[in-house]
Short mmCIF file of C-alpha atoms in Angstrom, two decimals:
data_model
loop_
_atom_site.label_atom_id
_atom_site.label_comp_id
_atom_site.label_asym_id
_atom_site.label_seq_id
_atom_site.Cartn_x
_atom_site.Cartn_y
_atom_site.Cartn_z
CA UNK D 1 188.70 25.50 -57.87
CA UNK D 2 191.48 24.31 -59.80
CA UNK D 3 193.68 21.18 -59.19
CA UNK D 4 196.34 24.13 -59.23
CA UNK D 5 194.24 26.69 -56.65
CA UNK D 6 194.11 23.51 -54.36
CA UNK D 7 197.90 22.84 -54.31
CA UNK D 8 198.56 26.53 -53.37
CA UNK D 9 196.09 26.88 -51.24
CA UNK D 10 197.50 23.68 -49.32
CA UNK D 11 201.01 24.59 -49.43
CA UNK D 12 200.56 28.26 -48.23
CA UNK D 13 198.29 26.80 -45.05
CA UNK D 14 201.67 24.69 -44.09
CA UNK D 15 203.42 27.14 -44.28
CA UNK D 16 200.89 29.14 -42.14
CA UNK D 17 200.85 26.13 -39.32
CA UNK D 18 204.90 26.42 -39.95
CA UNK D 19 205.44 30.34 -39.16
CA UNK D 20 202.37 30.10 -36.16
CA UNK D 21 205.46 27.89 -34.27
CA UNK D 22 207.94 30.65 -34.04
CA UNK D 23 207.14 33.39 -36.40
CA UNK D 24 209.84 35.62 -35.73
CA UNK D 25 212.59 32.55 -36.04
CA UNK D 26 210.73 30.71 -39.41
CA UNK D 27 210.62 33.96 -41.60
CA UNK D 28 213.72 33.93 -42.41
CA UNK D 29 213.68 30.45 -43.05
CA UNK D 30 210.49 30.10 -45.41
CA UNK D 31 212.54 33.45 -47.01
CA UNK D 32 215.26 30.88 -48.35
CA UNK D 33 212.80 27.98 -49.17
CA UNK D 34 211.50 30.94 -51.46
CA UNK D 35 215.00 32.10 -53.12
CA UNK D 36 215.57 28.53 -53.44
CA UNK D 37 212.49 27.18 -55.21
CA UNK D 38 211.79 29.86 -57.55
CA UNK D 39 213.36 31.73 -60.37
CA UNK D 40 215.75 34.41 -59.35
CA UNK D 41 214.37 36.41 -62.58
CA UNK D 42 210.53 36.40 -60.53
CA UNK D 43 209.83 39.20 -58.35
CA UNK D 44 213.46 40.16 -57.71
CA UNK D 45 212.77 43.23 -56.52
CA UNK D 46 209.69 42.46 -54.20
CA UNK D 47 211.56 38.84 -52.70
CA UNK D 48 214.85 41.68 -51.78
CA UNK D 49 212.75 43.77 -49.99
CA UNK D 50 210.70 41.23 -47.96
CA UNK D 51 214.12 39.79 -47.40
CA UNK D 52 215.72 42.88 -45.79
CA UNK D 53 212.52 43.15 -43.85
CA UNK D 54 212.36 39.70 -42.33
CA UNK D 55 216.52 39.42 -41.93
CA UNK D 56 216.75 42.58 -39.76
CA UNK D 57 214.80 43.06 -36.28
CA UNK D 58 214.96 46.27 -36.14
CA UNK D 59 213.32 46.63 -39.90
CA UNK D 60 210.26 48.75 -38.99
CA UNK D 61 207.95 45.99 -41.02
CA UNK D 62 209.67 43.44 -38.89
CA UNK D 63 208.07 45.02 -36.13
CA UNK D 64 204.94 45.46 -37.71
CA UNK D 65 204.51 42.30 -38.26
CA UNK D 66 205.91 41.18 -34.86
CA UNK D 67 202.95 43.11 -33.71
CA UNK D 68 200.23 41.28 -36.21
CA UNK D 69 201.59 37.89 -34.83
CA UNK D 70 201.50 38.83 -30.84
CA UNK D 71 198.28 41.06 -30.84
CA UNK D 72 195.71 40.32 -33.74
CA UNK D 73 193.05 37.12 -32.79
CA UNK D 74 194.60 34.14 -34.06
CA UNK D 75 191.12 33.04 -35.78
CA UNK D 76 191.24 36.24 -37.76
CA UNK D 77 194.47 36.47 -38.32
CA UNK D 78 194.34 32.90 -40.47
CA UNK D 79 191.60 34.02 -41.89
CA UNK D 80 192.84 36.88 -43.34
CA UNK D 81 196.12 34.86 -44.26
CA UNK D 82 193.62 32.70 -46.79
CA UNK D 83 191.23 35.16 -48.06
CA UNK D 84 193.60 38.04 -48.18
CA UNK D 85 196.91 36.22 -48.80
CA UNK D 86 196.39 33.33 -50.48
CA UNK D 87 192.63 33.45 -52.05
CA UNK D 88 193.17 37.67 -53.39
CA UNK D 89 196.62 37.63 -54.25
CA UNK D 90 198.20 34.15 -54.72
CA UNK D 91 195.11 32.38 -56.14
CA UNK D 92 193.23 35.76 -57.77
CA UNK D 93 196.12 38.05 -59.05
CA UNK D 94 196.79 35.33 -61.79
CA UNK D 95 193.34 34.59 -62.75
CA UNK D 96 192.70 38.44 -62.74
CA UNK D 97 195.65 38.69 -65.35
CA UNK D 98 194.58 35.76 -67.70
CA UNK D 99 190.83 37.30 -67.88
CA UNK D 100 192.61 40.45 -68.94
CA UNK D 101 194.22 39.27 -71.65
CA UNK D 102 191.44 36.55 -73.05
CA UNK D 103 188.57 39.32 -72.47
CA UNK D 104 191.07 42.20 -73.61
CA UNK D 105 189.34 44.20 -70.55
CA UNK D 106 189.98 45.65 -67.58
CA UNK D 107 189.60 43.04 -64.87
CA UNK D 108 189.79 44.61 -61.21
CA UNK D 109 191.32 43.54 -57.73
CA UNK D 110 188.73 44.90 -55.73
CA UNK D 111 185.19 46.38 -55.30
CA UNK D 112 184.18 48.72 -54.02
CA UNK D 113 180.43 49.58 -53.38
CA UNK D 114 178.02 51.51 -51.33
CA UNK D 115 175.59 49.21 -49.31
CA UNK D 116 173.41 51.88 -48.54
CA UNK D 117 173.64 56.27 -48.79
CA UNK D 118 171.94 56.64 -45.13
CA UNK D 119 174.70 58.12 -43.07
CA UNK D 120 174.53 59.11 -39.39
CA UNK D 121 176.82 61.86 -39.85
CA UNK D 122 176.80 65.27 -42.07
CA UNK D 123 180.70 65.99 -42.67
CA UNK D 124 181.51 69.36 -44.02
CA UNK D 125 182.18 69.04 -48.18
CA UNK D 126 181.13 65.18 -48.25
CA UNK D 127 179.34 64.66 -51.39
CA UNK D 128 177.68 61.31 -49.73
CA UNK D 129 175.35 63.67 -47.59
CA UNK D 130 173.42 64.56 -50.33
CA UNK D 131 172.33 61.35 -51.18
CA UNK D 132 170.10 61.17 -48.00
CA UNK D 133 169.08 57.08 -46.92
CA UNK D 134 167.22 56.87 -50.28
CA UNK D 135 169.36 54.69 -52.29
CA UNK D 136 170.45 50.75 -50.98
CA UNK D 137 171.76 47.70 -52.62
CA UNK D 138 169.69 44.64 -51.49
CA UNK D 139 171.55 42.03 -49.85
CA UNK D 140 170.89 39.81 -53.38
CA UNK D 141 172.02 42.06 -55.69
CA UNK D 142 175.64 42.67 -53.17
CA UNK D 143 175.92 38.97 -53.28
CA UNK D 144 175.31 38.53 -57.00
CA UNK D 145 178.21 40.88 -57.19
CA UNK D 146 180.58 39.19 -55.45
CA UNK D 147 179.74 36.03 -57.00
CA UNK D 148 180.19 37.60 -60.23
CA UNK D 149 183.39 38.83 -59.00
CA UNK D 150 185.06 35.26 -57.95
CA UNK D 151 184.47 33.82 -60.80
CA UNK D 152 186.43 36.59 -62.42
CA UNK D 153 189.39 36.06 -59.25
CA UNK D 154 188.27 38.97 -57.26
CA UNK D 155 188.36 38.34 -53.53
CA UNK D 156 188.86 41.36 -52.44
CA UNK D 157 185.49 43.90 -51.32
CA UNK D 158 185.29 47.13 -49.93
CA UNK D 159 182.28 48.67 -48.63
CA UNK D 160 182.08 52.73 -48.62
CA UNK D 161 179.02 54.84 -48.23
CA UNK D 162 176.90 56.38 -46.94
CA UNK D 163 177.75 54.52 -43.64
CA UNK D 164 178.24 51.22 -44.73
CA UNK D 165 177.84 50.02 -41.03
CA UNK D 166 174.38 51.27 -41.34
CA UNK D 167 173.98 47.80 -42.99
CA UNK D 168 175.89 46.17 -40.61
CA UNK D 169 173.77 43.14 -40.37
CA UNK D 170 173.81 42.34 -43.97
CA UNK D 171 177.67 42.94 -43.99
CA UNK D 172 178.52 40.24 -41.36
CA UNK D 173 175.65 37.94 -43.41
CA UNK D 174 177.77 38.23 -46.50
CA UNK D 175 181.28 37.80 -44.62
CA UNK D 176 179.77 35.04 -43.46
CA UNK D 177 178.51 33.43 -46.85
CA UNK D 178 181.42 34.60 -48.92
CA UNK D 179 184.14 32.81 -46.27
CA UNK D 180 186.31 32.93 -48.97
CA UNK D 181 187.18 36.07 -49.39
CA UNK D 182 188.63 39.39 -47.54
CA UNK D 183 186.24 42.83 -47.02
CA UNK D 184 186.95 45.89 -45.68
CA UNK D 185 184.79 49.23 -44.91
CA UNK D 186 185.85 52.86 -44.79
CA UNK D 187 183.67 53.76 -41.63
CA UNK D 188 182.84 56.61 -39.48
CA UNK D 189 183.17 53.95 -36.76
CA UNK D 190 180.52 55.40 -34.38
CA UNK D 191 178.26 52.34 -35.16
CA UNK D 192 181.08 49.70 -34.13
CA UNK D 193 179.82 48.10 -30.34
CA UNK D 194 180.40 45.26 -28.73
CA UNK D 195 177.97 43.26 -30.73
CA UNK D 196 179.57 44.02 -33.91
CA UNK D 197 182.98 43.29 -32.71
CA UNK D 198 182.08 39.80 -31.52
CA UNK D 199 180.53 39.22 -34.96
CA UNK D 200 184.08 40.16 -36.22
CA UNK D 201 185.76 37.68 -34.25
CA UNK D 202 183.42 35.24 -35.10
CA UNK D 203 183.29 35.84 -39.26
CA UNK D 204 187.24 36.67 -39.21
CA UNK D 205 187.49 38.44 -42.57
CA UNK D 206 185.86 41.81 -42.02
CA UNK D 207 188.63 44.38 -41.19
CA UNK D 208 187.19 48.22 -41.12
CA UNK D 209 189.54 51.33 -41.74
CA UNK D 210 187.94 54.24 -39.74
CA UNK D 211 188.14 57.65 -41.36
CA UNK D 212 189.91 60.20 -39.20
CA UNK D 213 190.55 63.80 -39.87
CA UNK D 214 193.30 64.56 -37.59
CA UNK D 215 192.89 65.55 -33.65
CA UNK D 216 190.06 66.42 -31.64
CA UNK D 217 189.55 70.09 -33.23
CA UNK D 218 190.01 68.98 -37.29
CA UNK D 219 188.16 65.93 -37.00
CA UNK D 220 184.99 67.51 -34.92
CA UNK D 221 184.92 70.87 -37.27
CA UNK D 222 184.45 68.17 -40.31
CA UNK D 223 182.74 65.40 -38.88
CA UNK D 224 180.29 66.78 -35.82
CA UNK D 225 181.08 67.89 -32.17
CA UNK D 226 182.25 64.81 -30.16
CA UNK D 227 183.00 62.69 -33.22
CA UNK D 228 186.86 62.64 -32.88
CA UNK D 229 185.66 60.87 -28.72
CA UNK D 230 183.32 57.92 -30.49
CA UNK D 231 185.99 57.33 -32.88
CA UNK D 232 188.30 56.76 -29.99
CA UNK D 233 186.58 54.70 -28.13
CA UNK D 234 185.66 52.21 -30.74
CA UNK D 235 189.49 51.92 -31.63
CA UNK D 236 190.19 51.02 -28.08
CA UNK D 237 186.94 48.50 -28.18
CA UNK D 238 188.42 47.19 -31.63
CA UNK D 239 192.08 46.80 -29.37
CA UNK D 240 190.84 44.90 -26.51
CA UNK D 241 189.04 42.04 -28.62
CA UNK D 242 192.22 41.93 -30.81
CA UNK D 243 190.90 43.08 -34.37
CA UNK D 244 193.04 44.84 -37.02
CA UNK D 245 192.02 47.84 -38.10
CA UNK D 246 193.57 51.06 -40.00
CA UNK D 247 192.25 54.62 -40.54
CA UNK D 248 191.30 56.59 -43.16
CA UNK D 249 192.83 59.71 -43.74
CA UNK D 250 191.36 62.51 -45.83
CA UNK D 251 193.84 65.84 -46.31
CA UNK D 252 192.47 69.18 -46.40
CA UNK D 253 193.77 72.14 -46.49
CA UNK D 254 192.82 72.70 -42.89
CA UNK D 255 194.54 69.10 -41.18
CA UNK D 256 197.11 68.17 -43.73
CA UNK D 257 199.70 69.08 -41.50
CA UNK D 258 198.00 67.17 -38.66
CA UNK D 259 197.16 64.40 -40.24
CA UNK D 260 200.75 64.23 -42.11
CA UNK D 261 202.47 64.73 -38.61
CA UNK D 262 204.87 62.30 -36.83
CA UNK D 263 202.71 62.73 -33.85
CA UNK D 264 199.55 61.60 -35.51
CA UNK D 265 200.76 58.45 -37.29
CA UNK D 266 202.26 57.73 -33.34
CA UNK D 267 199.18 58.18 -31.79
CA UNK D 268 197.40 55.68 -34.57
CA UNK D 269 199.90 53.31 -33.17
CA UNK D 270 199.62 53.61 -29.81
CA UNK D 271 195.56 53.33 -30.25
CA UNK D 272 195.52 49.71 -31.83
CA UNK D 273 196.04 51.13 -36.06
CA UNK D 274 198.19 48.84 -38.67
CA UNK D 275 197.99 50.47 -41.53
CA UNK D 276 196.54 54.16 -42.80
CA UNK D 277 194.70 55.12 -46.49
CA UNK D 278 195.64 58.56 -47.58
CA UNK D 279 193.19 60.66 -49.93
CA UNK D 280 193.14 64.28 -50.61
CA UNK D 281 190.15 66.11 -50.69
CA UNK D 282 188.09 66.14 -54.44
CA UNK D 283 185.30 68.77 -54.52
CA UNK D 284 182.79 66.46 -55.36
CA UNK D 285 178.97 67.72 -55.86
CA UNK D 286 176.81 70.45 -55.34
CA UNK D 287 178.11 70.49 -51.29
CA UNK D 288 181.90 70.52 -52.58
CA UNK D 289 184.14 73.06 -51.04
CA UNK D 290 186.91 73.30 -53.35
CA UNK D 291 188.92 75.95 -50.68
CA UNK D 292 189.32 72.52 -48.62
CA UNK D 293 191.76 70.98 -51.76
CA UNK D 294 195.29 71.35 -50.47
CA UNK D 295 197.85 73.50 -52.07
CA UNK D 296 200.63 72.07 -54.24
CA UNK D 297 203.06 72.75 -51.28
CA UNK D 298 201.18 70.57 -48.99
CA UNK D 299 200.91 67.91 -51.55
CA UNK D 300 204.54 68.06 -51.95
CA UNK D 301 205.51 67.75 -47.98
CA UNK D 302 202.85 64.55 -48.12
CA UNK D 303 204.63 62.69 -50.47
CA UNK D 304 208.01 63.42 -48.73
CA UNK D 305 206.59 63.32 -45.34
CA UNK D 306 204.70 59.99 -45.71
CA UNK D 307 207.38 58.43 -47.95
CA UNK D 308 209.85 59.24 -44.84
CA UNK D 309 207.74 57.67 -42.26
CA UNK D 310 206.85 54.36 -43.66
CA UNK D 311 210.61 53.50 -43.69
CA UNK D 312 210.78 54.28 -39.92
CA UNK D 313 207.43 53.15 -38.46
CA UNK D 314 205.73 50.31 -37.85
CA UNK D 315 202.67 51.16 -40.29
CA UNK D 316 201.44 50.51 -43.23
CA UNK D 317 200.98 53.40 -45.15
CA UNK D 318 199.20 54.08 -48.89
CA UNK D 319 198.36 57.34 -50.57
CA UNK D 320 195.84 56.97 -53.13
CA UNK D 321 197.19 60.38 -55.32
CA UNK D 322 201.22 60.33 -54.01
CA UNK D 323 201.86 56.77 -54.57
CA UNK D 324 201.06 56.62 -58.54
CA UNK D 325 204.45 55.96 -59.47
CA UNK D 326 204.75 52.09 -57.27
CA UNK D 327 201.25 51.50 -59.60
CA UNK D 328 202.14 52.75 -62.57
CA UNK D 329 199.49 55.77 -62.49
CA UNK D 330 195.91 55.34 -61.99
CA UNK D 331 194.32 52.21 -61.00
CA UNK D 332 190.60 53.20 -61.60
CA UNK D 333 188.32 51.80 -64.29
CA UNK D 334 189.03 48.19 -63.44
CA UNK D 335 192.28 48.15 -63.82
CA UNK D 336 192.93 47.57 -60.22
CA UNK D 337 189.13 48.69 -58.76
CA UNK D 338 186.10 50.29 -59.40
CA UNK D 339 183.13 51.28 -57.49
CA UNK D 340 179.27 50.78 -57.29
CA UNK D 341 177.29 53.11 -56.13
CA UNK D 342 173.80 52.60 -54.06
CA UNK D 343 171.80 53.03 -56.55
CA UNK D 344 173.72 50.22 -58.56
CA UNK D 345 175.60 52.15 -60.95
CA UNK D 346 179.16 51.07 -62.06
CA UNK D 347 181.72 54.00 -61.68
CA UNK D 348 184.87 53.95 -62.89
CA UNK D 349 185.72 55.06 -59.29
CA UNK D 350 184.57 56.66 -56.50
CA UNK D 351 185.77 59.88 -57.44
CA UNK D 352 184.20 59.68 -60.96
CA UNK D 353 181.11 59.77 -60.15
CA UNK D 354 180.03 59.12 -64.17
CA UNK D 355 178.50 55.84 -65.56
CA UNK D 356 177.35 53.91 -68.78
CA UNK D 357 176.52 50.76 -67.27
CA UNK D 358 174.27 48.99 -63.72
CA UNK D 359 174.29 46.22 -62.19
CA UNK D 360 170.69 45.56 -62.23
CA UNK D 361 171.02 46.03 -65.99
CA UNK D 362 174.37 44.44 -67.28
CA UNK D 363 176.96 41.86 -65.57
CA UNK D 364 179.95 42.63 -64.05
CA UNK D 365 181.80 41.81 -67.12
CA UNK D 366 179.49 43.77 -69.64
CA UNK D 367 180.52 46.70 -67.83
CA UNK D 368 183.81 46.08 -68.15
CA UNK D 369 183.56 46.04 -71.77
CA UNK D 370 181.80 48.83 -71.69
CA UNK D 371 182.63 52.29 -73.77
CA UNK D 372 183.70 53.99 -70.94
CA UNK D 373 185.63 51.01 -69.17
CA UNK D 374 187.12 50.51 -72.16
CA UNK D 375 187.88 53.96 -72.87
CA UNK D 376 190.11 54.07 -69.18
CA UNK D 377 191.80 50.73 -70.19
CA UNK D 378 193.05 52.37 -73.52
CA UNK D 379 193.97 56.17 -71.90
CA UNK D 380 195.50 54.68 -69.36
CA UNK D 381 198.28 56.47 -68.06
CA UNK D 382 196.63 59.85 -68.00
CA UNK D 383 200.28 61.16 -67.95
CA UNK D 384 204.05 59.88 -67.95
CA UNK D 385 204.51 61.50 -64.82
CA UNK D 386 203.25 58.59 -62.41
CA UNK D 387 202.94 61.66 -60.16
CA UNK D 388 200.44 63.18 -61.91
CA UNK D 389 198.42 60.46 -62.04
CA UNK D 390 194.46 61.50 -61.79
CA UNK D 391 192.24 61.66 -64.58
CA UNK D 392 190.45 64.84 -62.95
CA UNK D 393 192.50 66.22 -60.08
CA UNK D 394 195.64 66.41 -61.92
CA UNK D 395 194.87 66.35 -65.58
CA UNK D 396 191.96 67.81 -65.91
CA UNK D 397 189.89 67.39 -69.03
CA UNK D 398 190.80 63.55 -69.45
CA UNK D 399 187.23 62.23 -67.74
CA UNK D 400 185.75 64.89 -69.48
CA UNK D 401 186.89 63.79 -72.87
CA UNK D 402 186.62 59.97 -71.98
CA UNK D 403 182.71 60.97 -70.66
CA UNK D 404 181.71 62.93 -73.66
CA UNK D 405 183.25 60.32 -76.20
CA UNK D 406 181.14 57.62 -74.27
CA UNK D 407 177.91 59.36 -73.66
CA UNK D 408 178.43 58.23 -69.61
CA UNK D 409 176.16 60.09 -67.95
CA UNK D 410 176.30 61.79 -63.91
CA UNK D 411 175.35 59.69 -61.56
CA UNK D 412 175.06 61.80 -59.17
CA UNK D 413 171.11 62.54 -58.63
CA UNK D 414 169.92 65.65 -56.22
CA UNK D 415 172.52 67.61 -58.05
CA UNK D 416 174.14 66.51 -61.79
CA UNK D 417 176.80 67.89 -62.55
CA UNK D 418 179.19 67.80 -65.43
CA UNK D 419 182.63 66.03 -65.80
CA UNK D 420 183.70 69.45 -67.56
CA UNK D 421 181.92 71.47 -64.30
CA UNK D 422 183.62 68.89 -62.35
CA UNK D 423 187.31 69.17 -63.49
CA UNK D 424 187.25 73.02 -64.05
CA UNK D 425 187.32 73.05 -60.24
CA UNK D 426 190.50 70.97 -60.30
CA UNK D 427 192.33 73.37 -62.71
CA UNK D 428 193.49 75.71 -60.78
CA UNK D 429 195.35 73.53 -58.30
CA UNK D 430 196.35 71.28 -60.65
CA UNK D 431 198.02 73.43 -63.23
CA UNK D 432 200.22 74.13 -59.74
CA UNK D 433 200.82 70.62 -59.20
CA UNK D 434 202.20 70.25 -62.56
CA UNK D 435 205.18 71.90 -62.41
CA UNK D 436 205.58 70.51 -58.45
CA UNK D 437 205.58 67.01 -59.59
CA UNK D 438 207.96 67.87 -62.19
CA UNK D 439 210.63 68.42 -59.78
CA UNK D 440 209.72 65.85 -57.71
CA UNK D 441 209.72 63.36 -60.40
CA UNK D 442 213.00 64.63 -62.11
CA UNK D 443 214.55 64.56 -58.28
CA UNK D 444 213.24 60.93 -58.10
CA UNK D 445 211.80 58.78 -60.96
CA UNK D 446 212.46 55.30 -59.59
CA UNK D 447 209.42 53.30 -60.48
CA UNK D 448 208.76 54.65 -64.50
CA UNK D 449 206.67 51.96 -65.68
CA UNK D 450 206.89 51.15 -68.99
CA UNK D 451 203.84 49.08 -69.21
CA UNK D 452 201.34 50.58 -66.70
CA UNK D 453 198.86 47.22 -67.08
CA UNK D 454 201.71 45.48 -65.31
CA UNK D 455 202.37 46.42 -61.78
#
């Protein structure tokens, strides 16, 4: 680490030990350290808003965090202030953008990779149950990974599946070797206990976001009779020892209006949730049912509907597809993540399911450089409406050019098929969604990014 590293890393912990006094009262204060020690031209826009948020009570992200500080372990809640805050963002985010421009690659935030394809579950249209519990990453080749990764500034790890918490064992091993940095799961949650959850407390930087479908009726007629009760039950476990966690949300055409609803994004609340992924549904695979991708309509009321609630709850809320325009389009490839699959294959992300590169064969940073990597980096935005911005789901023939032009092959393997196969299931929907985000973007084009590798 850095001379540098070490003097940010020291000053951000006093400032920790500073806010743990009175968190509520010293906000505002380290706010005006900040506005005082640094340019006004730096940030501007992100310093206002944190600003408003820490100035007024009654600022729904005020109250979010009032409710970090009061309910979330203090152990893991200073751990995730150094891996997540300080060691992912304030120490990584700059190395990240330096290796970017010496390597003239795509450099990512985070990881994302599969520990294992075994799932406990068989959810209607997942493209992970076809897999089976053939395919694994060993616990060496997962921690070559993310010690390729740091030395590159990525902290940051997300495990997907599969059920990742199949693996749990090996996941709490590497928390607990890689202390340094911050991991996360998408999980069914029906494998969290009371075992796991004091190995949570005790490693501090494993937070899990538990996919959710809705109520009781969406989420069983996806996910299995009784599914929506285990999920439940390990939020309230998850509550009572004081861990953070979020849900995942997937939108079909049969919950998005659940799962979009004031009354669900309550009930999260109330049950112990801080923050919420959004994804639509991709018909992904040989399993895919394509009737599940949501109209254009209900694409339309998400964005409005979830860009309405996160200014008046206290949630933190992120839709992969809707929220384009704050990253300046798509943020697969590398340019902000990635994702390995089980079988150690390097996808541009985890809705490409198309490689040129392994891990077991090439380093982290060879596949970076690779044809296809490199073909995102230069394509990259797929479209100038930040919208619109999905290689496959909303302009569809872009993977299939940058696949063909690369020689990438499918990586999925009970049932190739091709990126062209692949995106001629989008079309329909997304020649819809076209002139939808059209409006929407004309009605609202506040964050047009001129350079979309910035941001």
């Amino acid at each position: 680490m850095s001379v540098s590293d070490s003097f940010k890393r020291f000053g951000m912990n006093r400032i920790y030990s500073y806010l743990r006094k009175d968190p509520i009262n010293n906000m505002p204060k380290i706010m005006e350290w900040v506005d005082r020690t640094t340019p006004a031209d730096v940030f501007p826009s992100q310093k206002k808003a944190f600003r408003e948020v820490v100035n007024n009570p009654e600022n729904p992200y005020n109250i979010l965090l009032q409710r970090v500080w009061k309910e979330v372990d203090p152990h893991v809640l200073e751990t995730i202030f150094q891996n997540f805050l300080i060691n992912a963002n304030l120490i990584g985010w700059p190395k990240q953008e330096q290796e970017r421009k010496d390597l003239d690659c795509n450099i990512p935030w985070a990881i994302l990779l599969d520990p294992t394809s075994a799932c406990n579950l068989h959810c209607r249209g997942c493209w992970a149950a076809e897999y089976g519990n053939k395919l694994n990453l060993s616990f060496d080749e997962i921690d070559d990974i993310i010690n390729q990764g740091k030395e590159l500034g990525i902290y940051m790890y997300i495990y997907t599946g599969g059920e990742p918490l199949v693996r749990k064992k090996d996941i709490i091993a590497l928390c607990n070797k890689h202390n340094d940095c911050a991991f996360m799961a998408f999980t069914n949650a029906t494998l969290i206990d009371e075992e796991f959850c004091q190995d949570m407390l005790r490693v501090g930087n494993f937070i899990p976001a538990i996919s959710a479908e809705g109520n009781r009726e969406t989420t069983d007629s996806r996910r299995g009779e009784g599914t929506f009760d285990r999920i439940q039950t390990a939020m309230a476990l998850l509550k009572s020892h004081h861990l953070p966690f979020g849900v995942s949300c997937c939108y079909t055409s049969e919950n998005v209006r659940v799962i979009g609803s004031e009354e669900y994004m309550d009930q999260m609340i109330e049950w112990g949730a801080y923050f919420a992924w959004y994804f639509t549904y991709m018909p992904i695979g040989k399993n895919a049912v394509p009737e599940l991708m949501v109209e254009p309509e209900d694409r339309a009321w998400m964005y409005e509907q979830i860009h309405r609630l996160r200014y008046e709850k206290p949630f933190l809320t992120m839709d992969f597809w809707n929220d384009g325009e704050f990253v300046g389009g798509c943020i697969a490839g590398g340019r902000r993540y990635l994702h390995i699959n089980a079988k150690g294959d390097i996808d541009p992300c985890v809705f490409a399911h198309y490689s040129d590169s392994n891990i077991r064969e090439k380093t982290l940073l060879e596949a970076f450089q690779s044809p296809l990597f490199m073909a995102y980096r230069h394509n990259q935005p797929f479209n100038d409406n930040m919208l619109r911005p999905c290689p496959i789901l909303d302009n569809p023939g872009r993977l299939t050019a940058m696949v063909e032009e690369t020689g990438a092959k499918s990586t999925d393997y009970e049932a190739p098929e091709t990126a062209q196969e692949y995106s001629d299931k989008c079309v329909p929907v997304a020649e819809k969604w076209a002139v939808k985000a059209a409006e929407l973007w004309d009605e609202n084009p506040k964050s047009k990014f001129p350079n979309p590798n910035v941001g």
